[in-house]
PDB file of C-alpha atoms in Angstrom:
ATOM      1  CA  MET A 135     -18.738 -49.717 -10.362  1.00  0.00           C
ATOM      2  CA  VAL A 136     -18.061 -46.347 -12.005  1.00  0.00           C
ATOM      3  CA  THR A 137     -19.919 -47.411 -15.135  1.00  0.00           C
ATOM      4  CA  SER A 138     -22.856 -48.603 -13.028  1.00  0.00           C
ATOM      5  CA  LEU A 139     -23.076 -45.268 -11.195  1.00  0.00           C
ATOM      6  CA  GLU A 140     -22.855 -43.361 -14.468  1.00  0.00           C
ATOM      7  CA  ASN A 141     -25.668 -45.477 -15.900  1.00  0.00           C
ATOM      8  CA  GLU A 142     -27.811 -44.793 -12.831  1.00  0.00           C
ATOM      9  CA  ALA A 143     -27.192 -41.064 -13.160  1.00  0.00           C
ATOM     10  CA  ALA A 144     -28.089 -41.147 -16.853  1.00  0.00           C
ATOM     11  CA  THR A 145     -31.292 -43.043 -16.058  1.00  0.00           C
ATOM     12  CA  ARG A 146     -32.275 -40.466 -13.434  1.00  0.00           C
ATOM     13  CA  GLU A 147     -31.621 -37.581 -15.811  1.00  0.00           C
ATOM     14  CA  ALA A 148     -33.688 -39.274 -18.537  1.00  0.00           C
ATOM     15  CA  ALA A 149     -36.574 -39.771 -16.099  1.00  0.00           C
ATOM     16  CA  LEU A 150     -36.397 -36.107 -15.084  1.00  0.00           C
ATOM     17  CA  ALA A 151     -36.407 -35.031 -18.728  1.00  0.00           C
ATOM     18  CA  ASP A 152     -39.498 -37.166 -19.344  1.00  0.00           C
ATOM     19  CA  LYS A 153     -41.255 -35.585 -16.354  1.00  0.00           C
ATOM     20  CA  VAL A 154     -40.367 -32.109 -17.602  1.00  0.00           C
ATOM     21  CA  ARG A 155     -41.838 -32.903 -21.036  1.00  0.00           C
ATOM     22  CA  ALA A 156     -45.074 -34.112 -19.447  1.00  0.00           C
ATOM     23  CA  GLN A 157     -45.289 -31.032 -17.248  1.00  0.00           C
ATOM     24  CA  ARG A 158     -44.660 -28.682 -20.159  1.00  0.00           C
ATOM     25  CA  ASP A 159     -47.450 -30.352 -22.119  1.00  0.00           C
ATOM     26  CA  ALA A 160     -49.773 -29.927 -19.128  1.00  0.00           C
ATOM     27  CA  MET A 161     -48.764 -26.261 -18.779  1.00  0.00           C
ATOM     28  CA  SER A 162     -48.968 -25.434 -22.487  1.00  0.00           C
ATOM     29  CA  THR A 163     -52.230 -23.484 -22.159  1.00  0.00           C
ATOM     30  CA  ALA A 164     -51.437 -21.838 -18.820  1.00  0.00           C
ATOM     31  CA  GLN A 165     -51.138 -18.067 -18.757  1.00  0.00           C
ATOM     32  CA  SER A 166     -47.622 -16.840 -17.998  1.00  0.00           C
ATOM     33  CA  ARG A 167     -46.399 -13.360 -17.104  1.00  0.00           C
ATOM     34  CA  ALA A 168     -43.543 -11.606 -15.347  1.00  0.00           C
ATOM     35  CA  ILE A 169     -43.788 -11.391 -11.586  1.00  0.00           C
ATOM     36  CA  GLU A 170     -44.564  -7.852 -10.456  1.00  0.00           C
ATOM     37  CA  ALA A 171     -43.723  -6.000  -7.262  1.00  0.00           C
ATOM     38  CA  SER A 172     -46.644  -5.733  -4.835  1.00  0.00           C
ATOM     39  CA  SER A 173     -47.563  -2.754  -2.709  1.00  0.00           C
ATOM     40  CA  GLY A 174     -49.402  -4.625   0.042  1.00  0.00           C
ATOM     41  CA  ALA A 175     -48.160  -6.202   3.262  1.00  0.00           C
ATOM     42  CA  VAL A 176     -45.554  -8.813   2.334  1.00  0.00           C
ATOM     43  CA  LYS A 177     -46.634 -11.346   4.976  1.00  0.00           C
ATOM     44  CA  GLU A 178     -50.244 -11.301   3.760  1.00  0.00           C
ATOM     45  CA  ILE A 179     -49.116 -11.725   0.157  1.00  0.00           C
ATOM     46  CA  LEU A 180     -46.843 -14.627   1.107  1.00  0.00           C
ATOM     47  CA  ASP A 181     -49.646 -16.329   3.013  1.00  0.00           C
ATOM     48  CA  GLU A 182     -51.972 -16.064   0.002  1.00  0.00           C
ATOM     49  CA  ARG A 183     -49.662 -16.396  -3.007  1.00  0.00           C
ATOM     50  CA  GLY A 184     -46.529 -18.042  -1.613  1.00  0.00           C
ATOM     51  CA  VAL A 185     -44.232 -15.652  -3.498  1.00  0.00           C
ATOM     52  CA  VAL A 186     -43.601 -11.910  -3.632  1.00  0.00           C
ATOM     53  CA  ARG A 187     -41.221  -9.673  -5.563  1.00  0.00           C
ATOM     54  CA  MET A 188     -39.142  -7.098  -3.665  1.00  0.00           C
ATOM     55  CA  ASN A 189     -37.094  -4.563  -5.614  1.00  0.00           C
ATOM     56  CA  GLY A 190     -33.743  -3.006  -4.782  1.00  0.00           C
ATOM     57  CA  VAL A 191     -32.692  -5.222  -1.884  1.00  0.00           C
ATOM     58  CA  MET A 192     -28.984  -5.285  -2.873  1.00  0.00           C
ATOM     59  CA  SER A 193     -26.740  -2.488  -4.146  1.00  0.00           C
ATOM     60  CA  ALA A 194     -24.832  -2.593  -7.429  1.00  0.00           C
ATOM     61  CA  ARG A 195     -21.556  -2.600  -5.479  1.00  0.00           C
ATOM     62  CA  ALA A 196     -22.525  -5.630  -3.410  1.00  0.00           C
ATOM     63  CA  SER A 197     -23.952  -7.515  -6.396  1.00  0.00           C
ATOM     64  CA  GLU A 198     -20.789  -6.967  -8.435  1.00  0.00           C
ATOM     65  CA  ALA A 199     -18.617  -8.183  -5.556  1.00  0.00           C
ATOM     66  CA  ILE A 200     -20.615 -11.338  -4.854  1.00  0.00           C
ATOM     67  CA  LEU A 201     -20.911 -12.129  -8.582  1.00  0.00           C
ATOM     68  CA  ALA A 202     -17.117 -11.982  -8.958  1.00  0.00           C
ATOM     69  CA  TYR A 203     -16.788 -14.145  -5.848  1.00  0.00           C
ATOM     70  CA  VAL A 204     -19.164 -16.787  -7.235  1.00  0.00           C
ATOM     71  CA  GLU A 205     -17.385 -16.899 -10.589  1.00  0.00           C
ATOM     72  CA  GLU A 206     -14.013 -17.271  -8.870  1.00  0.00           C
ATOM     73  CA  THR A 207     -15.423 -20.124  -6.760  1.00  0.00           C
ATOM     74  CA  LEU A 208     -16.488 -21.916  -9.936  1.00  0.00           C
ATOM     75  CA  ARG A 209     -13.059 -21.375 -11.489  1.00  0.00           C
ATOM     76  CA  VAL A 210     -11.082 -22.541  -8.439  1.00  0.00           C
ATOM     77  CA  ASN A 211     -13.206 -25.677  -8.157  1.00  0.00           C
ATOM     78  CA  ASP A 212     -12.932 -26.473 -11.880  1.00  0.00           C
ATOM     79  CA  ALA A 213     -16.715 -26.709 -12.205  1.00  0.00           C
ATOM     80  CA  ARG A 214     -17.513 -28.296 -15.558  1.00  0.00           C
ATOM     81  CA  GLY A 215     -20.796 -28.418 -17.404  1.00  0.00           C
ATOM     82  CA  ASP A 216     -21.290 -32.138 -16.777  1.00  0.00           C
ATOM     83  CA  GLY A 217     -21.575 -31.628 -13.005  1.00  0.00           C
ATOM     84  CA  LYS A 218     -19.079 -34.394 -12.265  1.00  0.00           C
ATOM     85  CA  ASN A 219     -16.345 -34.551  -9.618  1.00  0.00           C
ATOM     86  CA  LEU A 220     -17.732 -31.693  -7.542  1.00  0.00           C
ATOM     87  CA  SER A 221     -16.977 -31.394  -3.834  1.00  0.00           C
ATOM     88  CA  MET A 222     -20.091 -31.986  -1.717  1.00  0.00           C
ATOM     89  CA  GLU A 223     -18.741 -29.461   0.791  1.00  0.00           C
ATOM     90  CA  VAL A 224     -18.775 -26.749  -1.887  1.00  0.00           C
ATOM     91  CA  PHE A 225     -21.667 -27.773  -4.149  1.00  0.00           C
ATOM     92  CA  GLY A 226     -25.212 -28.734  -3.240  1.00  0.00           C
ATOM     93  CA  ASN A 227     -27.505 -31.126  -5.039  1.00  0.00           C
ATOM     94  CA  VAL A 228     -29.580 -29.621  -7.815  1.00  0.00           C
ATOM     95  CA  TYR A 229     -32.112 -30.843 -10.363  1.00  0.00           C
ATOM     96  CA  CYS A 230     -30.848 -31.103 -13.959  1.00  0.00           C
ATOM     97  CA  LYS A 231     -27.135 -30.662 -13.378  1.00  0.00           C
ATOM     98  CA  LYS A 232     -25.995 -29.904 -16.922  1.00  0.00           C
ATOM     99  CA  ASN A 233     -24.497 -26.382 -16.871  1.00  0.00           C
ATOM    100  CA  ARG A 234     -26.172 -25.704 -13.488  1.00  0.00           C
ATOM    101  CA  TRP A 235     -24.540 -25.401 -10.055  1.00  0.00           C
ATOM    102  CA  ASP A 236     -25.708 -24.797  -6.487  1.00  0.00           C
ATOM    103  CA  ILE A 237     -22.731 -23.289  -4.633  1.00  0.00           C
ATOM    104  CA  LYS A 238     -22.473 -23.283  -0.842  1.00  0.00           C
ATOM    105  CA  LEU A 239     -20.935 -19.950   0.095  1.00  0.00           C
ATOM    106  CA  LEU A 240     -18.310 -19.263   2.740  1.00  0.00           C
ATOM    107  CA  ASP A 241     -18.788 -16.521   5.321  1.00  0.00           C
ATOM    108  CA  ASP A 242     -16.347 -14.278   3.434  1.00  0.00           C
ATOM    109  CA  LYS A 243     -16.548 -10.490   3.087  1.00  0.00           C
ATOM    110  CA  PRO A 244     -18.435 -10.293  -0.262  1.00  0.00           C
ATOM    111  CA  VAL A 245     -20.926 -12.903   0.949  1.00  0.00           C
ATOM    112  CA  ARG A 246     -21.467 -11.214   4.307  1.00  0.00           C
ATOM    113  CA  MET A 247     -21.884  -7.794   2.675  1.00  0.00           C
ATOM    114  CA  ALA A 248     -24.506  -9.155   0.268  1.00  0.00           C
ATOM    115  CA  LEU A 249     -26.378 -11.054   2.981  1.00  0.00           C
ATOM    116  CA  GLU A 250     -26.451  -8.168   5.443  1.00  0.00           C
ATOM    117  CA  GLU A 251     -27.604  -5.692   2.785  1.00  0.00           C
ATOM    118  CA  CYS A 252     -30.472  -7.956   1.764  1.00  0.00           C
ATOM    119  CA  VAL A 253     -31.527  -8.784   5.305  1.00  0.00           C
ATOM    120  CA  ARG A 254     -31.564  -5.133   6.338  1.00  0.00           C
ATOM    121  CA  SER A 255     -33.456  -4.075   3.198  1.00  0.00           C
ATOM    122  CA  MET A 256     -36.034  -6.795   3.808  1.00  0.00           C
ATOM    123  CA  GLY A 257     -35.981  -6.621   7.602  1.00  0.00           C
ATOM    124  CA  ASP A 258     -39.648  -5.864   8.244  1.00  0.00           C
ATOM    125  CA  ALA A 259     -40.829  -8.481   5.747  1.00  0.00           C
ATOM    126  CA  LEU A 260     -38.498 -11.162   7.099  1.00  0.00           C
ATOM    127  CA  ARG A 261     -39.440 -10.401  10.705  1.00  0.00           C
ATOM    128  CA  ALA A 262     -43.126 -10.711   9.855  1.00  0.00           C
ATOM    129  CA  ALA A 263     -42.679 -13.961   7.928  1.00  0.00           C
ATOM    130  CA  CYS A 264     -40.042 -15.727  10.008  1.00  0.00           C
ATOM    131  CA  GLY A 265     -39.492 -14.000  13.344  1.00  0.00           C
ATOM    132  CA  GLU A 266     -36.139 -12.713  14.569  1.00  0.00           C
ATOM    133  CA  ASP A 267     -35.280 -16.098  16.090  1.00  0.00           C
ATOM    134  CA  ALA A 268     -35.480 -17.829  12.678  1.00  0.00           C
ATOM    135  CA  LYS A 269     -32.288 -19.702  11.768  1.00  0.00           C
ATOM    136  CA  LEU A 270     -30.257 -19.133   8.623  1.00  0.00           C
ATOM    137  CA  VAL A 271     -30.450 -22.567   6.974  1.00  0.00           C
ATOM    138  CA  GLU A 272     -29.222 -21.848   3.432  1.00  0.00           C
ATOM    139  CA  LEU A 273     -26.569 -19.503   2.034  1.00  0.00           C
ATOM    140  CA  ALA A 274     -25.681 -20.192  -1.573  1.00  0.00           C
ATOM    141  CA  ALA A 275     -25.705 -19.165  -5.229  1.00  0.00           C
ATOM    142  CA  LEU A 276     -27.578 -20.798  -8.095  1.00  0.00           C
ATOM    143  CA  VAL A 277     -25.744 -20.626 -11.404  1.00  0.00           C
ATOM    144  CA  SER A 278     -27.390 -21.420 -14.743  1.00  0.00           C
ATOM    145  CA  ASP A 279     -25.123 -21.338 -17.791  1.00  0.00           C
ATOM    146  CA  PRO A 280     -26.215 -21.331 -21.450  1.00  0.00           C
ATOM    147  CA  GLY A 281     -27.490 -24.786 -22.349  1.00  0.00           C
ATOM    148  CA  SER A 282     -28.876 -25.640 -18.916  1.00  0.00           C
ATOM    149  CA  THR A 283     -32.196 -27.435 -19.228  1.00  0.00           C
ATOM    150  CA  ARG A 284     -35.544 -26.812 -17.600  1.00  0.00           C
ATOM    151  CA  GLN A 285     -36.103 -28.374 -14.185  1.00  0.00           C
ATOM    152  CA  PRO A 286     -39.266 -30.215 -13.169  1.00  0.00           C
ATOM    153  CA  VAL A 287     -41.809 -28.177 -11.245  1.00  0.00           C
ATOM    154  CA  HIS A 288     -41.367 -28.967  -7.552  1.00  0.00           C
ATOM    155  CA  PRO A 289     -41.741 -27.594  -4.036  1.00  0.00           C
ATOM    156  CA  ASP A 290     -38.588 -27.293  -1.929  1.00  0.00           C
ATOM    157  CA  THR A 291     -40.605 -28.495   1.066  1.00  0.00           C
ATOM    158  CA  ALA A 292     -43.362 -31.097   0.858  1.00  0.00           C
ATOM    159  CA  TYR A 293     -46.658 -29.863   2.260  1.00  0.00           C
ATOM    160  CA  ARG A 294     -47.101 -29.397   5.977  1.00  0.00           C
ATOM    161  CA  ARG A 295     -49.781 -27.280   7.613  1.00  0.00           C
ATOM    162  CA  ASP A 296     -47.565 -24.436   8.786  1.00  0.00           C
ATOM    163  CA  PRO A 297     -44.859 -22.645   6.795  1.00  0.00           C
ATOM    164  CA  SER A 298     -41.343 -23.722   7.651  1.00  0.00           C
ATOM    165  CA  VAL A 299     -38.739 -22.122   5.396  1.00  0.00           C
ATOM    166  CA  TYR A 300     -38.714 -18.872   3.430  1.00  0.00           C
ATOM    167  CA  THR A 301     -36.178 -18.476   0.630  1.00  0.00           C
ATOM    168  CA  CYS A 302     -34.992 -15.318  -1.096  1.00  0.00           C
ATOM    169  CA  PHE A 303     -33.509 -15.340  -4.627  1.00  0.00           C
ATOM    170  CA  VAL A 304     -31.599 -12.156  -5.519  1.00  0.00           C
ATOM    171  CA  ALA A 305     -30.549 -11.438  -9.117  1.00  0.00           C
ATOM    172  CA  LEU A 306     -26.875 -10.592  -9.605  1.00  0.00           C
ATOM    173  CA  GLN A 307     -27.610  -9.372 -13.152  1.00  0.00           C
ATOM    174  CA  ASP A 308     -30.767  -8.489 -15.041  1.00  0.00           C
ATOM    175  CA  VAL A 309     -32.684 -11.701 -15.775  1.00  0.00           C
ATOM    176  CA  ASP A 310     -34.285 -11.849 -19.218  1.00  0.00           C
ATOM    177  CA  ALA A 311     -36.823 -14.400 -20.438  1.00  0.00           C
ATOM    178  CA  ASP A 312     -34.242 -16.515 -22.297  1.00  0.00           C
ATOM    179  CA  MET A 313     -31.790 -16.723 -19.353  1.00  0.00           C
ATOM    180  CA  GLY A 314     -33.612 -19.421 -17.395  1.00  0.00           C
ATOM    181  CA  PRO A 315     -35.734 -17.356 -14.988  1.00  0.00           C
ATOM    182  CA  THR A 316     -37.433 -19.093 -12.091  1.00  0.00           C
ATOM    183  CA  LEU A 317     -41.054 -20.010 -12.792  1.00  0.00           C
ATOM    184  CA  PHE A 318     -43.473 -19.813  -9.847  1.00  0.00           C
ATOM    185  CA  ILE A 319     -47.066 -21.033  -9.622  1.00  0.00           C
ATOM    186  CA  PRO A 320     -48.630 -18.595  -7.134  1.00  0.00           C
ATOM    187  CA  GLY A 321     -51.105 -19.899  -4.582  1.00  0.00           C
ATOM    188  CA  THR A 322     -49.611 -23.397  -4.406  1.00  0.00           C
ATOM    189  CA  ASN A 323     -48.329 -23.216  -0.822  1.00  0.00           C
ATOM    190  CA  ASN A 324     -51.414 -25.006   0.493  1.00  0.00           C
ATOM    191  CA  ALA A 325     -52.905 -28.468   0.983  1.00  0.00           C
ATOM    192  CA  GLN A 326     -55.216 -28.385  -2.056  1.00  0.00           C
ATOM    193  CA  ALA A 327     -52.447 -27.501  -4.504  1.00  0.00           C
ATOM    194  CA  HIS A 328     -50.120 -30.179  -3.150  1.00  0.00           C
ATOM    195  CA  ALA A 329     -52.917 -32.768  -3.265  1.00  0.00           C
ATOM    196  CA  GLU A 330     -53.597 -31.895  -6.919  1.00  0.00           C
ATOM    197  CA  PHE A 331     -49.877 -32.132  -7.659  1.00  0.00           C
ATOM    198  CA  ARG A 332     -49.649 -35.611  -6.126  1.00  0.00           C
ATOM    199  CA  GLU A 333     -52.874 -36.797  -7.756  1.00  0.00           C
ATOM    200  CA  GLY A 334     -51.458 -35.782 -11.129  1.00  0.00           C
ATOM    201  CA  LEU A 335     -48.317 -37.792 -10.297  1.00  0.00           C
ATOM    202  CA  GLU A 336     -46.423 -34.477 -10.552  1.00  0.00           C
ATOM    203  CA  ARG A 337     -46.872 -34.676 -14.337  1.00  0.00           C
ATOM    204  CA  GLY A 338     -50.272 -33.091 -14.997  1.00  0.00           C
ATOM    205  CA  GLY A 339     -53.570 -31.994 -13.524  1.00  0.00           C
ATOM    206  CA  PRO A 340     -55.236 -28.668 -12.777  1.00  0.00           C
ATOM    207  CA  VAL A 341     -52.486 -27.291 -10.558  1.00  0.00           C
ATOM    208  CA  LEU A 342     -50.063 -27.161 -13.495  1.00  0.00           C
ATOM    209  CA  GLN A 343     -52.661 -25.374 -15.618  1.00  0.00           C
ATOM    210  CA  ARG A 344     -52.850 -22.449 -13.214  1.00  0.00           C
ATOM    211  CA  PRO A 345     -51.310 -19.118 -14.275  1.00  0.00           C
ATOM    212  CA  ASN A 346     -47.592 -18.915 -13.570  1.00  0.00           C
ATOM    213  CA  GLU A 347     -45.152 -16.070 -13.123  1.00  0.00           C
ATOM    214  CA  LEU A 348     -41.530 -15.719 -14.217  1.00  0.00           C
ATOM    215  CA  GLY A 349     -38.769 -14.163 -12.143  1.00  0.00           C
ATOM    216  CA  LEU A 350     -37.832 -11.549 -14.747  1.00  0.00           C
ATOM    217  CA  ILE A 351     -36.101  -9.344 -12.218  1.00  0.00           C
ATOM    218  CA  SER A 352     -33.372  -6.735 -12.428  1.00  0.00           C
ATOM    219  CA  ARG A 353     -30.010  -6.798 -10.703  1.00  0.00           C
ATOM    220  CA  GLY A 354     -30.506  -6.331  -6.967  1.00  0.00           C
ATOM    221  CA  ASP A 355     -34.192  -7.322  -7.062  1.00  0.00           C
ATOM    222  CA  ALA A 356     -35.507 -10.388  -5.251  1.00  0.00           C
ATOM    223  CA  THR A 357     -38.230 -12.987  -5.099  1.00  0.00           C
ATOM    224  CA  LEU A 358     -39.133 -14.121  -1.582  1.00  0.00           C
ATOM    225  CA  PHE A 359     -41.114 -17.343  -1.395  1.00  0.00           C
ATOM    226  CA  ASP A 360     -42.595 -19.937   0.921  1.00  0.00           C
ATOM    227  CA  SER A 361     -40.636 -23.148   0.263  1.00  0.00           C
ATOM    228  CA  ARG A 362     -43.919 -25.066  -0.198  1.00  0.00           C
ATOM    229  CA  THR A 363     -44.668 -23.041  -3.356  1.00  0.00           C
ATOM    230  CA  LEU A 364     -44.363 -24.938  -6.647  1.00  0.00           C
ATOM    231  CA  HIS A 365     -41.600 -23.572  -8.869  1.00  0.00           C
ATOM    232  CA  CYS A 366     -38.755 -24.534 -11.211  1.00  0.00           C
ATOM    233  CA  GLY A 367     -35.736 -23.134 -12.978  1.00  0.00           C
ATOM    234  CA  THR A 368     -36.350 -22.805 -16.708  1.00  0.00           C
ATOM    235  CA  GLU A 369     -33.873 -23.465 -19.516  1.00  0.00           C
ATOM    236  CA  ASN A 370     -31.115 -20.972 -20.269  1.00  0.00           C
ATOM    237  CA  ALA A 371     -31.387 -20.487 -24.030  1.00  0.00           C
ATOM    238  CA  SER A 372     -29.294 -17.320 -24.017  1.00  0.00           C
ATOM    239  CA  SER A 373     -25.554 -16.758 -24.373  1.00  0.00           C
ATOM    240  CA  ARG A 374     -25.319 -15.349 -20.835  1.00  0.00           C
ATOM    241  CA  ARG A 375     -24.770 -16.804 -17.372  1.00  0.00           C
ATOM    242  CA  ARG A 376     -27.565 -16.283 -14.847  1.00  0.00           C
ATOM    243  CA  VAL A 377     -26.597 -16.147 -11.168  1.00  0.00           C
ATOM    244  CA  LEU A 378     -28.944 -15.876  -8.194  1.00  0.00           C
ATOM    245  CA  PHE A 379     -27.612 -15.267  -4.689  1.00  0.00           C
ATOM    246  CA  TYR A 380     -29.935 -16.907  -2.193  1.00  0.00           C
ATOM    247  CA  PHE A 381     -30.555 -17.499   1.476  1.00  0.00           C
ATOM    248  CA  SER A 382     -33.247 -19.208   3.540  1.00  0.00           C
ATOM    249  CA  PHE A 383     -34.551 -18.834   7.073  1.00  0.00           C
ATOM    250  CA  GLN A 384     -36.407 -21.519   9.028  1.00  0.00           C
ATOM    251  CA  ARG A 385     -39.095 -20.478  11.487  1.00  0.00           C
ATOM    252  CA  THR A 386     -38.410 -21.582  15.048  1.00  0.00           C
ATOM    253  CA  GLU A 387     -39.985 -24.912  16.036  1.00  0.00           C
ATOM    254  CA  SER A 388     -41.230 -25.500  12.491  1.00  0.00           C
ATOM    255  CA  ASP A 389     -40.929 -28.842  10.723  1.00  0.00           C
ATOM    256  CA  ASN A 390     -38.169 -28.793   8.100  1.00  0.00           C
ATOM    257  CA  PRO A 391     -37.663 -32.267   6.587  1.00  0.00           C
ATOM    258  CA  ASN A 392     -34.738 -30.999   4.498  1.00  0.00           C
ATOM    259  CA  ALA A 393     -32.690 -29.541   7.351  1.00  0.00           C
ATOM    260  CA  ALA A 394     -29.900 -32.102   7.014  1.00  0.00           C
ATOM    261  CA  VAL A 395     -29.391 -31.432   3.306  1.00  0.00           C
ATOM    262  CA  SER A 396     -29.969 -27.680   3.139  1.00  0.00           C
ATOM    263  CA  THR A 397     -27.470 -25.836   0.945  1.00  0.00           C
ATOM    264  CA  ILE A 398     -25.168 -24.275   3.522  1.00  0.00           C
ATOM    265  CA  ARG A 399     -21.583 -24.813   4.627  1.00  0.00           C
ATOM    266  CA  THR A 400     -21.191 -27.174   7.572  1.00  0.00           C
ATOM    267  CA  GLU A 401     -19.536 -24.518   9.731  1.00  0.00           C
ATOM    268  CA  LEU A 402     -22.483 -22.149   9.200  1.00  0.00           C
ATOM    269  CA  ARG A 403     -25.243 -24.549  10.276  1.00  0.00           C
ATOM    270  CA  ASP A 404     -27.097 -23.198  13.323  1.00  0.00           C
ATOM    271  CA  LYS A 405     -24.677 -20.260  13.521  1.00  0.00           C
ATOM    272  CA  TYR A 406     -26.893 -17.256  12.737  1.00  0.00           C
ATOM    273  CA  THR A 407     -30.435 -16.136  13.401  1.00  0.00           C
ATOM    274  CA  LEU A 408     -32.269 -13.381  11.567  1.00  0.00           C
ATOM    275  CA  GLY A 409     -31.874 -11.236  14.670  1.00  0.00           C
ATOM    276  CA  ASP A 410     -28.107 -11.765  14.666  1.00  0.00           C
ATOM    277  CA  LEU A 411     -27.850 -10.521  11.090  1.00  0.00           C
ATOM    278  CA  LEU A 412     -30.200  -7.586  11.604  1.00  0.00           C
ATOM    279  CA  GLY A 413     -28.112  -6.480  14.559  1.00  0.00           C
ATOM    280  CA  ALA A 414     -24.729  -7.060  12.912  1.00  0.00           C
TER     281      ALA A 414
END
């Protein structure tokens, strides 16, 4: 049985690698640049582009504390590069598991300090996008170690007419081009882009040839995005670990097909709203 499961996992990883190769070929002529901070209204930018950069949302003190907390969580849980034998209560599912982890965070002091700083810094933008009654549905950290491979381009939420979830990635160190920055394809949070993606069997087509932007952000900076936006983690070809603290809010009465598998500790599900955290 163990051998059978290992074979299935290897087959899935090989299929993902093949998809990534096809996507990279399709994207080979696409223009790529670093994502830049915008000066306009965040909600309008999110509606149009699906992603926006926001600088300075977390202090150096908070980022250092949460980074140490994440690294200690990896150590205590003996997280190895093969992604095997990980507790489902501590680790979420993630594409391309080699040297990559999605850690569900406890409501401990370093986590709470980081979350509250970000939410307060981004308060107006989050209120406009989500509403104060939006629920916290993810609270986690994405870790990409040297040798992690590129993920397939994907949306976190399959297309539906209205936005459902907004996710914020916050850099806990400066993210350089060789550290596996997140790649976003702006303007893909809409029906046309998702139709093109499906018609190309998620392996090619005009949507993958659109210009893309890389999350080359500094420590404490963030990318806030509509979960319908196409994106992926790129390969970490550096000698440095890349860690992103992240959280997601779901708009009230919106359709979230991934609610049951969102990356958040069981005891934190349905516990906090945006308003709770803004008023904390």
